[in-house]
Amino acid sequence: MEIKIQPPKRCGCANPTEKCEEMARTIKPAKVNPDATLVFDVRREADFAASDEIIPGALWKNPDKIDAWIGAVPRTLDVVIYCVRGGEVSNSVVDRLQAQGVKARFIEGGFEAYKAAGGKVSRK
């Protein structure tokens, strides 16, 4: 039997399994606390412009221009991102952020699921 040594996860916990809580890709909508975490709205520009709502305190970041802003994202804070429905846009942004060592997760089901779960919203 061959023993494979796996490198530590980016979270630094040295747990080589995919069950590492620090590396979770998603967060349940009801568990999002915008007052206690850095939140990025990564809805595409047209979707962001078409809506008059945002999660309080969220910063809009254009996902199509991630190369321009990814370097300024803090590596020491937990980051929660969301798009409209938690699909392709959120997945691609989380991939990029995690590859750069950012503790990033996206809201399961996106902004729509967050609102349906009773999450706080504000007008832009």
PDB file of C-alpha atoms in Angstrom, residues 37-120:
ATOM      1  CA  THR A  37     -17.854  39.516   8.055  1.00  0.00           C
ATOM      2  CA  LEU A  38     -16.582  41.163   4.901  1.00  0.00           C
ATOM      3  CA  VAL A  39     -19.250  40.751   2.216  1.00  0.00           C
ATOM      4  CA  PHE A  40     -18.707  41.241  -1.514  1.00  0.00           C
ATOM      5  CA  ASP A  41     -21.562  41.523  -3.980  1.00  0.00           C
ATOM      6  CA  VAL A  42     -20.216  39.964  -7.181  1.00  0.00           C
ATOM      7  CA  ARG A  43     -23.357  40.135  -9.268  1.00  0.00           C
ATOM      8  CA  ARG A  44     -22.600  40.925 -12.878  1.00  0.00           C
ATOM      9  CA  GLU A  45     -22.747  44.626 -13.659  1.00  0.00           C
ATOM     10  CA  ALA A  46     -26.146  44.426 -15.404  1.00  0.00           C
ATOM     11  CA  ASP A  47     -27.683  42.390 -12.560  1.00  0.00           C
ATOM     12  CA  PHE A  48     -26.304  44.770  -9.946  1.00  0.00           C
ATOM     13  CA  ALA A  49     -27.600  47.807 -11.853  1.00  0.00           C
ATOM     14  CA  ALA A  50     -31.057  46.241 -12.308  1.00  0.00           C
ATOM     15  CA  SER A  51     -31.532  45.721  -8.564  1.00  0.00           C
ATOM     16  CA  ASP A  52     -32.187  48.364  -5.941  1.00  0.00           C
ATOM     17  CA  GLU A  53     -31.204  46.045  -3.058  1.00  0.00           C
ATOM     18  CA  ILE A  54     -27.940  44.980  -1.482  1.00  0.00           C
ATOM     19  CA  ILE A  55     -26.835  43.201   1.674  1.00  0.00           C
ATOM     20  CA  PRO A  56     -26.054  45.970   4.199  1.00  0.00           C
ATOM     21  CA  GLY A  57     -22.345  46.783   4.190  1.00  0.00           C
ATOM     22  CA  ALA A  58     -21.611  44.698   1.089  1.00  0.00           C
ATOM     23  CA  LEU A  59     -19.107  46.077  -1.397  1.00  0.00           C
ATOM     24  CA  TRP A  60     -19.830  45.546  -5.080  1.00  0.00           C
ATOM     25  CA  LYS A  61     -16.925  44.025  -6.975  1.00  0.00           C
ATOM     26  CA  ASN A  62     -17.185  43.506 -10.705  1.00  0.00           C
ATOM     27  CA  PRO A  63     -16.492  39.801 -11.271  1.00  0.00           C
ATOM     28  CA  ASP A  64     -15.387  40.510 -14.836  1.00  0.00           C
ATOM     29  CA  LYS A  65     -12.583  42.719 -13.489  1.00  0.00           C
ATOM     30  CA  ILE A  66     -11.380  40.477 -10.674  1.00  0.00           C
ATOM     31  CA  ASP A  67      -7.736  40.914 -11.736  1.00  0.00           C
ATOM     32  CA  ALA A  68      -7.997  44.608 -10.839  1.00  0.00           C
ATOM     33  CA  TRP A  69      -9.226  44.065  -7.258  1.00  0.00           C
ATOM     34  CA  ILE A  70      -8.173  40.600  -6.105  1.00  0.00           C
ATOM     35  CA  GLY A  71      -4.808  41.827  -4.809  1.00  0.00           C
ATOM     36  CA  ALA A  72      -6.476  44.157  -2.302  1.00  0.00           C
ATOM     37  CA  VAL A  73      -8.670  41.483  -0.687  1.00  0.00           C
ATOM     38  CA  PRO A  74      -7.477  40.804   2.886  1.00  0.00           C
ATOM     39  CA  ARG A  75      -6.052  37.325   3.446  1.00  0.00           C
ATOM     40  CA  THR A  76      -6.715  37.466   7.195  1.00  0.00           C
ATOM     41  CA  LEU A  77     -10.498  37.970   7.133  1.00  0.00           C
ATOM     42  CA  ASP A  78     -13.341  35.639   6.268  1.00  0.00           C
ATOM     43  CA  VAL A  79     -14.978  36.822   3.068  1.00  0.00           C
ATOM     44  CA  VAL A  80     -18.521  35.998   1.992  1.00  0.00           C
ATOM     45  CA  ILE A  81     -19.534  36.647  -1.583  1.00  0.00           C
ATOM     46  CA  TYR A  82     -22.802  36.435  -3.428  1.00  0.00           C
ATOM     47  CA  CYS A  83     -24.222  36.708  -6.897  1.00  0.00           C
ATOM     48  CA  VAL A  84     -27.867  36.430  -7.915  1.00  0.00           C
ATOM     49  CA  ARG A  85     -28.355  32.672  -7.444  1.00  0.00           C
ATOM     50  CA  GLY A  86     -25.031  31.292  -6.197  1.00  0.00           C
ATOM     51  CA  GLY A  87     -24.022  29.652  -9.445  1.00  0.00           C
ATOM     52  CA  GLU A  88     -21.315  30.169 -12.029  1.00  0.00           C
ATOM     53  CA  VAL A  89     -20.312  33.689 -11.026  1.00  0.00           C
ATOM     54  CA  SER A  90     -19.903  32.894  -7.318  1.00  0.00           C
ATOM     55  CA  ASN A  91     -18.104  29.632  -8.051  1.00  0.00           C
ATOM     56  CA  SER A  92     -15.556  31.240 -10.341  1.00  0.00           C
ATOM     57  CA  VAL A  93     -14.875  34.105  -7.920  1.00  0.00           C
ATOM     58  CA  VAL A  94     -14.495  31.724  -4.940  1.00  0.00           C
ATOM     59  CA  ASP A  95     -12.074  29.601  -7.000  1.00  0.00           C
ATOM     60  CA  ARG A  96      -9.919  32.630  -7.745  1.00  0.00           C
ATOM     61  CA  LEU A  97     -10.034  33.995  -4.186  1.00  0.00           C
ATOM     62  CA  GLN A  98      -9.241  30.658  -2.549  1.00  0.00           C
ATOM     63  CA  ALA A  99      -6.376  30.110  -5.001  1.00  0.00           C
ATOM     64  CA  GLN A 100      -4.922  33.400  -3.716  1.00  0.00           C
ATOM     65  CA  GLY A 101      -5.225  32.293  -0.080  1.00  0.00           C
ATOM     66  CA  VAL A 102      -8.406  34.194   0.757  1.00  0.00           C
ATOM     67  CA  LYS A 103     -10.835  32.487   3.148  1.00  0.00           C
ATOM     68  CA  ALA A 104     -13.773  32.967   0.797  1.00  0.00           C
ATOM     69  CA  ARG A 105     -17.195  31.321   0.654  1.00  0.00           C
ATOM     70  CA  PHE A 106     -20.321  32.087  -1.303  1.00  0.00           C
ATOM     71  CA  ILE A 107     -23.918  32.140  -0.148  1.00  0.00           C
ATOM     72  CA  GLU A 108     -25.731  28.950  -1.199  1.00  0.00           C
ATOM     73  CA  GLY A 109     -28.460  30.028  -3.589  1.00  0.00           C
ATOM     74  CA  GLY A 110     -27.066  33.556  -3.821  1.00  0.00           C
ATOM     75  CA  PHE A 111     -28.826  36.799  -3.014  1.00  0.00           C
ATOM     76  CA  GLU A 112     -32.243  35.316  -3.789  1.00  0.00           C
ATOM     77  CA  ALA A 113     -31.812  32.536  -1.194  1.00  0.00           C
ATOM     78  CA  TYR A 114     -30.421  35.004   1.346  1.00  0.00           C
ATOM     79  CA  LYS A 115     -33.544  37.175   1.012  1.00  0.00           C
ATOM     80  CA  ALA A 116     -35.844  34.133   1.132  1.00  0.00           C
ATOM     81  CA  ALA A 117     -34.157  33.076   4.401  1.00  0.00           C
ATOM     82  CA  GLY A 118     -35.049  36.454   5.929  1.00  0.00           C
ATOM     83  CA  GLY A 119     -31.629  38.060   5.521  1.00  0.00           C
ATOM     84  CA  LYS A 120     -31.326  41.820   6.006  1.00  0.00           C
TER      85      LYS A 120
END
